[in-house]
Short mmCIF file of C-alpha atoms and ligand atoms in Angstrom, two decimals:
data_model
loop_
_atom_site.label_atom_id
_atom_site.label_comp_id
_atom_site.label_asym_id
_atom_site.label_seq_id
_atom_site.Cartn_x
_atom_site.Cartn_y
_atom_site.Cartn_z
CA UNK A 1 -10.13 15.17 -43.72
CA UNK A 2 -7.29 16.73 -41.81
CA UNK A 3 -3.72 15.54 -40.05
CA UNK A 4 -4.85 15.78 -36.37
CA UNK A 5 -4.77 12.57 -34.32
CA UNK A 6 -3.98 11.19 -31.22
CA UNK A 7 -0.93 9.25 -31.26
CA UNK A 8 -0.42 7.56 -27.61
CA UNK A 9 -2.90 9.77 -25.93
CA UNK A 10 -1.08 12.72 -26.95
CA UNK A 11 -2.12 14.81 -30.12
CA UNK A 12 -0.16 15.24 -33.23
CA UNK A 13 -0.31 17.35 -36.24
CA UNK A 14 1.26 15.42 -38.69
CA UNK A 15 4.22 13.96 -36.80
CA UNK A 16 4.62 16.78 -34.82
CA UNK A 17 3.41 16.26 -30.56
CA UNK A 18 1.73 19.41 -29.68
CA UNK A 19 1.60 19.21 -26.17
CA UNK A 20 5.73 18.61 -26.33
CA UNK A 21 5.38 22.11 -29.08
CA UNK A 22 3.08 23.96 -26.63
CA UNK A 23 5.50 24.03 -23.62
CA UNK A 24 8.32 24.96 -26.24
CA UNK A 25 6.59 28.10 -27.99
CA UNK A 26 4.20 28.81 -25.52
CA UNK A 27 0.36 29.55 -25.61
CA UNK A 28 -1.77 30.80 -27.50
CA UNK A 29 -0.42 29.96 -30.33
CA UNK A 30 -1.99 28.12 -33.71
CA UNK A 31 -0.42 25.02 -35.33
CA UNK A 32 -1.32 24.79 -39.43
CA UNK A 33 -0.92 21.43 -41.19
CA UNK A 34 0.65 21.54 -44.75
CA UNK A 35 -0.75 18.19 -45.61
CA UNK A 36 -4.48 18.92 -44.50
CA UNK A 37 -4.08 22.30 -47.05
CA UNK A 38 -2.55 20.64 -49.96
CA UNK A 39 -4.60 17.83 -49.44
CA UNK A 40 -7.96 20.07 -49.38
CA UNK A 41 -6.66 21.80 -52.32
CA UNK A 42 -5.79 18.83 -54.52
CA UNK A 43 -9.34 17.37 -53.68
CA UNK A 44 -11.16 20.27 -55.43
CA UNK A 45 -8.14 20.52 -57.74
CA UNK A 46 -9.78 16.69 -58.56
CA UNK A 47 -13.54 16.85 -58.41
CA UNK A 48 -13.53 19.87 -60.74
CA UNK A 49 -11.71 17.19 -63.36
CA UNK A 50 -11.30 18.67 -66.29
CA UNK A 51 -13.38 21.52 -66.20
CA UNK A 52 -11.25 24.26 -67.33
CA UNK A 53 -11.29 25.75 -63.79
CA UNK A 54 -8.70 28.17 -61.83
CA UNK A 55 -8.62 27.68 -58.21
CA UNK A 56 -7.77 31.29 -56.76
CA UNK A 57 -7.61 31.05 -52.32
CA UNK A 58 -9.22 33.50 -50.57
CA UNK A 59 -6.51 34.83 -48.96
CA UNK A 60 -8.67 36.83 -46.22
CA UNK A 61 -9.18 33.25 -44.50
CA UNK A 62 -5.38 33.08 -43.66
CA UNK A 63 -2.74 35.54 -45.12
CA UNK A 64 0.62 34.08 -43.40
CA UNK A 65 3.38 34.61 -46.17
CA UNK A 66 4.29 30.59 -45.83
CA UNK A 67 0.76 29.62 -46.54
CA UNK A 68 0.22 32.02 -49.44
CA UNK A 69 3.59 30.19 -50.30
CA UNK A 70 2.48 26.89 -49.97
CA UNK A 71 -1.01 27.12 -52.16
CA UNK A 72 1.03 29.26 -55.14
CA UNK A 73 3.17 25.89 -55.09
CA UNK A 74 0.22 24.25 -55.39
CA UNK A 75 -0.81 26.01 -58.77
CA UNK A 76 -3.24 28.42 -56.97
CA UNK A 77 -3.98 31.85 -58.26
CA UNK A 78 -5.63 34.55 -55.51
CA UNK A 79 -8.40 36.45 -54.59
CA UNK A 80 -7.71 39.47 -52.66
CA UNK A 81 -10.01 42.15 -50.64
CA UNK A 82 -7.18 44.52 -50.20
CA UNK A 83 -3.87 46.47 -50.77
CA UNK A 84 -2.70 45.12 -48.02
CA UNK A 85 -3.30 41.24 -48.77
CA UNK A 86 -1.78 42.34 -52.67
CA UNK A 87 1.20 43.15 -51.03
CA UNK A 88 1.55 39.93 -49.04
CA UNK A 89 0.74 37.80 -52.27
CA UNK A 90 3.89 39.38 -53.96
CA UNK A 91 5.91 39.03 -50.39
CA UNK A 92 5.43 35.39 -50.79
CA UNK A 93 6.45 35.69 -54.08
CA UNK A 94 2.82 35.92 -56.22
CA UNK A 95 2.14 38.06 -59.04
CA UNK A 96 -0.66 41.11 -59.35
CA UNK A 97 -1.36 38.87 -62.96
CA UNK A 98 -2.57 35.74 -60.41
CA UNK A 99 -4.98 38.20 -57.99
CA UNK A 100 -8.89 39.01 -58.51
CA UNK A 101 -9.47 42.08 -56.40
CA UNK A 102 -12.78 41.98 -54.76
CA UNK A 103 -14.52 43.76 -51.73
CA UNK A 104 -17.10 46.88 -51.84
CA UNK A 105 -15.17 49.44 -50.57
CA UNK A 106 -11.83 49.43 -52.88
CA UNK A 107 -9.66 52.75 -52.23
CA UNK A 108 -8.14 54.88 -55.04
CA UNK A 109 -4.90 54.11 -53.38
CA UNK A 110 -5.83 50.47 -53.36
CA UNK A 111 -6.69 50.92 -57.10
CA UNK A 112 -3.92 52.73 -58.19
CA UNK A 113 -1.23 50.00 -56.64
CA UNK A 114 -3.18 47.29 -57.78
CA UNK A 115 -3.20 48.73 -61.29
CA UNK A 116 0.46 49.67 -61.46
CA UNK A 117 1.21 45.96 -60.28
CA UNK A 118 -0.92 44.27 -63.37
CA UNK A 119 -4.03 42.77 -61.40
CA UNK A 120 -5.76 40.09 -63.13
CA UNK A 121 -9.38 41.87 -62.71
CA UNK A 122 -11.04 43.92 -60.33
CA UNK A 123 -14.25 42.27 -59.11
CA UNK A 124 -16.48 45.25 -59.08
CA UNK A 125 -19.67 46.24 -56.90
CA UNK A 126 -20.81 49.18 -57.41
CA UNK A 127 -21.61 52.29 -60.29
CA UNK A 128 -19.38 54.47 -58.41
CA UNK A 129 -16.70 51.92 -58.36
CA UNK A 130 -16.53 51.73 -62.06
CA UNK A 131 -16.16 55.40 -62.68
CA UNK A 132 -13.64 55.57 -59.93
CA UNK A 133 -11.67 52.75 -61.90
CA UNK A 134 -11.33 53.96 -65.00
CA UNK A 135 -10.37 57.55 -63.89
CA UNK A 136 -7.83 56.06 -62.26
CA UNK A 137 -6.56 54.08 -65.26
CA UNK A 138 -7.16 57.00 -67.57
CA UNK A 139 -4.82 58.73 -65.15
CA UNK A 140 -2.26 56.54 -65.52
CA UNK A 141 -2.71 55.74 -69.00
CA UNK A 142 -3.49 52.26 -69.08
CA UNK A 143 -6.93 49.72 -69.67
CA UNK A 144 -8.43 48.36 -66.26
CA UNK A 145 -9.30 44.63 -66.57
CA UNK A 146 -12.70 44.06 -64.88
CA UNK A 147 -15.81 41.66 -63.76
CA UNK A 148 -19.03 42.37 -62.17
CA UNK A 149 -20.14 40.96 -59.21
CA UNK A 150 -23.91 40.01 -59.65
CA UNK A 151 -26.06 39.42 -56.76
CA UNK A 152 -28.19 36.32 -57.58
CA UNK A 153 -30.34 37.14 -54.92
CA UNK A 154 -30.94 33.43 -53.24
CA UNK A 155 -31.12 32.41 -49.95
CA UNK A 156 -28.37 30.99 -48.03
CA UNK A 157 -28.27 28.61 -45.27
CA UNK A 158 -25.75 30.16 -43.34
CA UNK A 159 -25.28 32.62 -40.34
CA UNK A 160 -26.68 35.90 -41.24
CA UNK A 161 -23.31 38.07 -41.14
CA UNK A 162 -21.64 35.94 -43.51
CA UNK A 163 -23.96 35.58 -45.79
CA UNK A 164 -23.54 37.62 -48.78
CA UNK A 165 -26.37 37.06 -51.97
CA UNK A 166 -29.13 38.27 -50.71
CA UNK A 167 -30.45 41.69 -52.36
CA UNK A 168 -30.74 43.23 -49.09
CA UNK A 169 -26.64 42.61 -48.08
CA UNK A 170 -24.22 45.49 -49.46
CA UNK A 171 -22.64 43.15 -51.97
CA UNK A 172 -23.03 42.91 -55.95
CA UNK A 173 -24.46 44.89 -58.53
CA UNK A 174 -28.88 43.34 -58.59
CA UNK A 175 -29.48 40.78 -61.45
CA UNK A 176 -31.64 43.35 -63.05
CA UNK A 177 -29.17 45.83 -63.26
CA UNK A 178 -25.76 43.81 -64.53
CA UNK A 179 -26.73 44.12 -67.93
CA UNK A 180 -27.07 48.02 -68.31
CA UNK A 181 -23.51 48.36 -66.18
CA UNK A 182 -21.59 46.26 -68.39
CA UNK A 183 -22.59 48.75 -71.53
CA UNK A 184 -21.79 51.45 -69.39
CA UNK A 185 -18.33 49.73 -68.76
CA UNK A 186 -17.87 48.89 -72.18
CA UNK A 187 -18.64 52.58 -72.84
CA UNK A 188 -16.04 53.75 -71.01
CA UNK A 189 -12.90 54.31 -72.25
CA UNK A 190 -9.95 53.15 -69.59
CA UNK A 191 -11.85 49.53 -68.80
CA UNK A 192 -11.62 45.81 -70.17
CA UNK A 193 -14.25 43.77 -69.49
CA UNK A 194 -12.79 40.32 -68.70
CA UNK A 195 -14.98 38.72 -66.50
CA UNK A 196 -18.35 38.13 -64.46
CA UNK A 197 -18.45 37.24 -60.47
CA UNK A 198 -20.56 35.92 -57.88
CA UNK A 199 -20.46 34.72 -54.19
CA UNK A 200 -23.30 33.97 -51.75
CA UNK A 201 -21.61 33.58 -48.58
CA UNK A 202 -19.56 31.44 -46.49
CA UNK A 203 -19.77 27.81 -44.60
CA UNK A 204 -22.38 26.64 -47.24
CA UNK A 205 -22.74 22.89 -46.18
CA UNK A 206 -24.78 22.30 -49.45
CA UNK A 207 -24.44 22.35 -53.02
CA UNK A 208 -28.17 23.31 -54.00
CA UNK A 209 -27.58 27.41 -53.40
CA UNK A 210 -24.29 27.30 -55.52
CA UNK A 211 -26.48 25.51 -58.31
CA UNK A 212 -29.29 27.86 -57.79
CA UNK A 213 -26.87 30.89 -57.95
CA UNK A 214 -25.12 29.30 -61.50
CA UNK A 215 -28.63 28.61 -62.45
CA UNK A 216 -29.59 32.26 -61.86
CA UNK A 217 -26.72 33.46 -63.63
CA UNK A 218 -26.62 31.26 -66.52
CA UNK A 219 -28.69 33.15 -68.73
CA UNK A 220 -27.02 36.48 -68.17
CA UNK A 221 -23.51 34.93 -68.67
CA UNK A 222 -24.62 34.01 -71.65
CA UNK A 223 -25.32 36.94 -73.46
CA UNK A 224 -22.58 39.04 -71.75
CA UNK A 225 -20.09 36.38 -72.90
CA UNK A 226 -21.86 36.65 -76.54
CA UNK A 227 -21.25 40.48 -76.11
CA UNK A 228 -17.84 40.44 -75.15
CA UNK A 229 -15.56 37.44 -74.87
CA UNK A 230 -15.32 36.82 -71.32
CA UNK A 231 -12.51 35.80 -69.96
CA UNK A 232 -13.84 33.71 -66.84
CA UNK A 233 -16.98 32.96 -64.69
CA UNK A 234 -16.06 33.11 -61.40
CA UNK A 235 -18.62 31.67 -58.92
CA UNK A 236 -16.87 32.81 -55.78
CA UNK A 237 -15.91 30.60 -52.29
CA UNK A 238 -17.79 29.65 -49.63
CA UNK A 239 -17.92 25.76 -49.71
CA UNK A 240 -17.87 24.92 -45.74
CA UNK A 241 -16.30 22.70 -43.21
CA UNK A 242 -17.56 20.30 -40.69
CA UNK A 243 -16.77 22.20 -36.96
CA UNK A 244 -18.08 19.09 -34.58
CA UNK A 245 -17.01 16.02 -34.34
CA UNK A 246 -13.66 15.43 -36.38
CA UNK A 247 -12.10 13.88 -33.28
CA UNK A 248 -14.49 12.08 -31.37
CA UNK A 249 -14.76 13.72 -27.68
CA UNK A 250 -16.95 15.98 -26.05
CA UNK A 251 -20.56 16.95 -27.03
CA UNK A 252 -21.68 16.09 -30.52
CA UNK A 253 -25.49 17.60 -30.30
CA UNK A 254 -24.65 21.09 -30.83
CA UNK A 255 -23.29 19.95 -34.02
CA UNK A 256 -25.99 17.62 -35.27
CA UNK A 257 -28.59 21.14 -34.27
CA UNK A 258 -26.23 23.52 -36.13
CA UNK A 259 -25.76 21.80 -39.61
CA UNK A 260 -28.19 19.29 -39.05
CA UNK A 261 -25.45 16.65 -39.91
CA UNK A 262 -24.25 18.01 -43.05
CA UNK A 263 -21.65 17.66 -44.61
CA UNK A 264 -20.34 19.04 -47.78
CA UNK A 265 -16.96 17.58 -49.81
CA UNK A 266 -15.34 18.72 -52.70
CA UNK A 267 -16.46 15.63 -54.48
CA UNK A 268 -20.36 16.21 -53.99
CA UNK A 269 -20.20 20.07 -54.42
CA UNK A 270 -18.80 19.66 -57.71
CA UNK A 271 -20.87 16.68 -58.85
CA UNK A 272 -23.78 19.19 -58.55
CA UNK A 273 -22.31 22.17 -60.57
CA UNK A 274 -20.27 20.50 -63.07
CA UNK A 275 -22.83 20.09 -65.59
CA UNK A 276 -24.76 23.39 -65.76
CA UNK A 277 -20.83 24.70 -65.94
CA UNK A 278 -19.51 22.90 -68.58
CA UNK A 279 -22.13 23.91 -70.98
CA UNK A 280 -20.91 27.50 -70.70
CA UNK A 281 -17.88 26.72 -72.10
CA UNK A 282 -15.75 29.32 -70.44
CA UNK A 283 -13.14 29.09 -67.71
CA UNK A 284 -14.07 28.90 -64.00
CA UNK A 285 -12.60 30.54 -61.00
CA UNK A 286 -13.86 29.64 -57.10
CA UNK A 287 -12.31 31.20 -54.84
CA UNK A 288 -12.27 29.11 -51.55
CA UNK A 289 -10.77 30.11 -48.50
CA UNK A 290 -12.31 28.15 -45.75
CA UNK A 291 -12.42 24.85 -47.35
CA UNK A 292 -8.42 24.81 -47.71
CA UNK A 293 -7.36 25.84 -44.38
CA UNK A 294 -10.50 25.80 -42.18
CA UNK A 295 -8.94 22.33 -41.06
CA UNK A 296 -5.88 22.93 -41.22
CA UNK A 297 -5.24 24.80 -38.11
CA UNK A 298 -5.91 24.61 -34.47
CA UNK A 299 -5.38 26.92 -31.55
CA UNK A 300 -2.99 25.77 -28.81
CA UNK A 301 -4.19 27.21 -25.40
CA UNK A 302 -3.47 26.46 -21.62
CA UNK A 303 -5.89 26.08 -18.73
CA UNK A 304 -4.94 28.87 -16.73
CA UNK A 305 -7.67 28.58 -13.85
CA UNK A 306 -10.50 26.04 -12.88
CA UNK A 307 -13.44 28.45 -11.69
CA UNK A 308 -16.50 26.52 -10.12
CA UNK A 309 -19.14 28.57 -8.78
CA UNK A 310 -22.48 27.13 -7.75
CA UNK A 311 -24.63 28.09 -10.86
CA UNK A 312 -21.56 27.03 -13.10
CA UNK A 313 -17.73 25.79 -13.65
CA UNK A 314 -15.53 27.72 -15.81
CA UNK A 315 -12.00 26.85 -17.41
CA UNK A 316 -10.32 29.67 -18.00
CA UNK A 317 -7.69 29.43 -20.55
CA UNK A 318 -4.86 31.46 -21.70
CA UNK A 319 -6.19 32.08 -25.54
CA UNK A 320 -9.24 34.86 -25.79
CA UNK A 321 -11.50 36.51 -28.21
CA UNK A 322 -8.82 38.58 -29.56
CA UNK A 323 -6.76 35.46 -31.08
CA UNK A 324 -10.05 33.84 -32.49
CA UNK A 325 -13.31 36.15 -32.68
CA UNK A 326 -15.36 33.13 -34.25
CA UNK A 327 -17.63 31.93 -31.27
CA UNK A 328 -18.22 35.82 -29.92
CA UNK A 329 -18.64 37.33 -33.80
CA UNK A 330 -21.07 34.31 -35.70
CA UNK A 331 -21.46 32.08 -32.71
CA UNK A 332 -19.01 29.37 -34.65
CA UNK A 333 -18.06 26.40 -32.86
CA UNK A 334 -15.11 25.08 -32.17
CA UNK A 335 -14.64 21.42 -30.73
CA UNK A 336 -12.17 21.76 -27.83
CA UNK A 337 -9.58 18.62 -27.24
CA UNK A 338 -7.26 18.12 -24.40
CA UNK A 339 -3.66 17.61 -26.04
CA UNK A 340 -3.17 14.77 -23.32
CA UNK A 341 -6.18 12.38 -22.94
CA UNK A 342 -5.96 9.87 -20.74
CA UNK A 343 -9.19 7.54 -21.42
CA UNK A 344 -10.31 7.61 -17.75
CA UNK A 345 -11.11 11.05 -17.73
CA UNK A 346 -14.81 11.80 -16.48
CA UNK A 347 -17.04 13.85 -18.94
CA UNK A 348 -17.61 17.23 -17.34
CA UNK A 349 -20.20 20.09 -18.34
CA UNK A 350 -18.27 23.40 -18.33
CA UNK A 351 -17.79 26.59 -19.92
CA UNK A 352 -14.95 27.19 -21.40
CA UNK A 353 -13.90 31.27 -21.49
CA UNK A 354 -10.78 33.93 -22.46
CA UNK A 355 -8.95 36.08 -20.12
CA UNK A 356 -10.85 39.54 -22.26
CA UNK A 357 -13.15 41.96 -20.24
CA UNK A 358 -15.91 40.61 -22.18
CA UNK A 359 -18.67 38.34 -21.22
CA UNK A 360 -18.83 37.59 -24.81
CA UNK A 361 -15.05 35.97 -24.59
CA UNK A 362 -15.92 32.18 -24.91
CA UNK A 363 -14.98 29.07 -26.85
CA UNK A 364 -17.36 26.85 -25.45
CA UNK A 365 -20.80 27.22 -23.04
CA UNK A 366 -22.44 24.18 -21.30
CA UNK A 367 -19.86 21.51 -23.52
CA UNK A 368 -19.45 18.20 -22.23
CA UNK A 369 -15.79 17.93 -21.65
CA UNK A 370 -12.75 15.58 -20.53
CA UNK A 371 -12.25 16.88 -16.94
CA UNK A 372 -9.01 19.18 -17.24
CA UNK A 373 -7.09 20.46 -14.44
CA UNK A 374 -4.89 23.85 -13.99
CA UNK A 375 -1.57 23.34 -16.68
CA UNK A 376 -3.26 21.16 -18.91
CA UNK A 377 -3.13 22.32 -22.90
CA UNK A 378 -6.03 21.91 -24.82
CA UNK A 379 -6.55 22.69 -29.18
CA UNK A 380 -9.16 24.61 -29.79
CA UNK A 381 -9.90 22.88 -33.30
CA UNK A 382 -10.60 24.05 -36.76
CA UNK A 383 -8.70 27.21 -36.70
CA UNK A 384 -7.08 27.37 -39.51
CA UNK A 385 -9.64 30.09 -41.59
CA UNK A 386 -10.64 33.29 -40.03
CA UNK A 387 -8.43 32.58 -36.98
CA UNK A 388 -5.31 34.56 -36.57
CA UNK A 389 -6.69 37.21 -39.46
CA UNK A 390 -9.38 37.97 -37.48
CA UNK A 391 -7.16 38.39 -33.93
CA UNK A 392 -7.08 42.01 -32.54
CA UNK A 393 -4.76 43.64 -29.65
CA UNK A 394 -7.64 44.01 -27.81
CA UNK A 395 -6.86 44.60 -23.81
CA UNK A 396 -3.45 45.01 -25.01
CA UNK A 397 -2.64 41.31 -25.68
CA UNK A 398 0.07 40.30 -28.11
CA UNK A 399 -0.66 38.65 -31.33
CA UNK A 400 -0.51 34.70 -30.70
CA UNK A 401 2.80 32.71 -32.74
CA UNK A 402 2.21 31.08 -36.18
CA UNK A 403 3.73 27.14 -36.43
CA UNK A 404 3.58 25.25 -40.21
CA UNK A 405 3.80 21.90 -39.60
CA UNK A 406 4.84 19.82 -42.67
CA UNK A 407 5.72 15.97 -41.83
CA UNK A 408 7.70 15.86 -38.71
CA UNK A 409 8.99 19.59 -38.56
CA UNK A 410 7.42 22.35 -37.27
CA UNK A 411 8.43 25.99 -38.37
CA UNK A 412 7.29 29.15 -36.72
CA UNK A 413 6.50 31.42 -39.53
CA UNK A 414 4.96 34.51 -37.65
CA UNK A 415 6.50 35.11 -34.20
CA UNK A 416 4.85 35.97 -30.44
CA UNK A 417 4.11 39.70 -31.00
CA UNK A 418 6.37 41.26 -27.98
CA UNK A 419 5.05 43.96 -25.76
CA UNK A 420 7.28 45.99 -27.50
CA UNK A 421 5.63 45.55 -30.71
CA UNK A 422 1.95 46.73 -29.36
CA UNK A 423 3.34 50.73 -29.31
CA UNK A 424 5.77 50.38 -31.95
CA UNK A 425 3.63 52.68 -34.17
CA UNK A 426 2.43 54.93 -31.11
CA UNK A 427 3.67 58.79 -31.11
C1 LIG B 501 -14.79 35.69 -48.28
C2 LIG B 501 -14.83 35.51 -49.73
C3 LIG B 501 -14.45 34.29 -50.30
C4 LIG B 501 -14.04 33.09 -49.49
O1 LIG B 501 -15.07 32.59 -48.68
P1 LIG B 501 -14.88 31.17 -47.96
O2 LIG B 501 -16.16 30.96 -47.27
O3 LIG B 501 -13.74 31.34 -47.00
O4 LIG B 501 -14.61 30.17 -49.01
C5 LIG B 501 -14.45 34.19 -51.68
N1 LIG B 501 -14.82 35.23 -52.46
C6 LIG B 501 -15.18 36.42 -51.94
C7 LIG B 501 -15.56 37.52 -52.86
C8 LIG B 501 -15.21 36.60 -50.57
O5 LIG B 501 -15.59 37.77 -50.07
#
């Protein structure tokens, strides 16, 4: 579900032709559609019904100011991993009241500006992180509002780096243990208890390891929420998005071996979880990130070389690792489309690689492509989450432009980063 099609051979976002936007802003650069987010958003917004739910974006997957915009429009609240993405929900004209503040590694001056600005609830991980929390609201003479994050401990079908529920990963306080923290945070003078977390990981393509983490949970919800009037249940993000085969060109097999065809839609995740939710009577938060922008974006990029070589042919294009880490960092895919595609093109097996210093700098190895010569622009699809936040100044490259498209107009709302900009804060 997303606003990319070809439109005369030539590829649109929206109403927008991106080969026509390419050769005005230049490459790299990524292209976000407004309908594809609102549209994601409003589908969850839907299949939840009338669970009393709060949708809160996980603004990690994409922080620019006019998306953050966009979703609070929308009616979204946010989940936050740092001082730095608080600040950029109030830029774009949030509130602290809206955020849940997660991530294992919180810093007292994270804490302290977090507290000051009247978070919703810190999502907590850790003893330590307690203690540190309330000392810092004793300090300042205030109540911290709070949740655990339990660690249901089940398996999930994902790649190992982002997956998160697991006993063995560094996240969440052990199912065995929740119970005895929460009297120790009730003990504690400076804290609120408001809440109780969870999240298992990311790109889950099915709804069975969200039921078996509510499941899990359940019982343990249940008599904390007896204990102490929760506030919410939140039972994190991580509902994921089909890579392969949106537009249909190139090599669909990798695909079909990496999610063995699955497919996971707002509708069918929440059929499975409603139920076992709505008997808890108590408001739900998710907090997806991937599932309302994953789509959304691509990655505009120009063929800079043809390389053949008699073991292999390379294109080598002018976007790299630094603006999108996904294929070196989890091996994600990305399909790759030609913005012009004539229909006669012959199918081609090539690798397709960055300009880095790094053999791991690729978007695509042995994929069955439309032949494309020197010049020719290509989207590097499904960009939109963990794209641009991810993008380093690695071998001194700029940070790649930022376009919204909404309808027929395209705004840039992050500019080329200029050469001047990489030594700005060099002394
Ligand atoms: C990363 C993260 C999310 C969002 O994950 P997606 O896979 O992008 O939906 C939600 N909650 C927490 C705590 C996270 O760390």
């Amino acid at each position: 579900m997303h606003s990319f099609h070809y439109i005369n051979s030539v590829l649109h976002c929206e109403g927008v032709d991106l080969e026509s936007l390419s050769q005005e802003v230049g490459t790299p650069a990524y292209v976000y559609s407004a309908r594809t987010i609102r549209d994601h958003f409003r589908a969850l917004q839907k299949a939840l019904g009338s669970l009393p739910h709060r949708l809160c974006y996980a603004v990690k997957a994409n922080s620019n100011l006019a998306i953050l915009r966009l979703l609070k429009e929308e009616g979204a609240g946010f989940d936050i991993v740092s001082g730095g993405e608080l600040f950029k929900v109030l830029k774009a004209g949030g509130s602290a009241g809206q955020c849940t503040f997660a991530g294992v590694g919180k810093m007292p001056h994270e804490i302290e500006y977090a507290l000051g600005e009247g978070v919703y609830s810190f999502n907590v991980e850790s003893e330590g992180e307690l203690d540190l929390i309330n000392a810092i609201a004793g300090r300042l003479g205030c109540k911290a509002p709070i949740a655990l994050r339990v660690n249901p401990d089940v398996d999930t079908p994902t790649h190992h780096y982002i997956s998160t529920g697991r006993h063995k990963n560094k996240f969440g306080i052990g199912l065995d243990r929740a119970e005895s923290l929460y009297e120790r945070a009730a003990s504690l003078p400076h804290l609120k208890i408001r809440g109780i977390q969870t999240h298992i990981g990311s790109q889950i393509l099915r709804a069975a390891p969200f039921l078996e983490a509510i499941e899990k949970l359940t019982p343990l919800v249940q008599r904390i929420q007896a204990r102490y009037a929760l506030e919410f249940f939140s039972i994190g993000g991580g509902l994921g998005i089909v890579y392969q085969g949106a537009l249909a060109s190139g090599d669909a097999a990798w695909w079909a071996q990496e999610s063995r065809g699955e497919k996971l839609s707002a509708h069918d995740y929440a059929r499975h979880i409603l139920k076992p939710l709505e008997q808890l009577n108590l408001p739900i938060f998710l907090e997806p990130g991937r599932f309302l922008v994953g789509n959304a974006g691509v990655l505009l990029t120009k063929v800079l070389y043809r390389k053949e070589t008699p073991e292999k042919n390379f294109l080598i294009v002018d976007a790299g690792m630094n603006d999108l880490i996904r294929p070196a960092l989890y091996q994600g895919h990305h399909d790759l489309e030609p913005l012009v595609a004539p229909d006669d093109r012959p199918l081609e097996k090539i690798d397709v690689v960055g300009p880095v210093c790094e053999s791991g700098d690729f978007f695509a190895q042995d994929r069955r492509l439309p032949r494309m010569e020197e010049g020719e622009h290509l989207a590097v699809m499904s960009a939109g989450a963990y794209g641009l936040v991810m993008a380093s100044n690695y071998n001194a490259r700029p940070l790649p432009p930022e376009i919204l498209v909404n309808g027929s107009t395209a705004s840039l709302v992050r500019r080329r980063q200029s050469w001047e900009n990489l030594v700005r804060e060099e002394i």
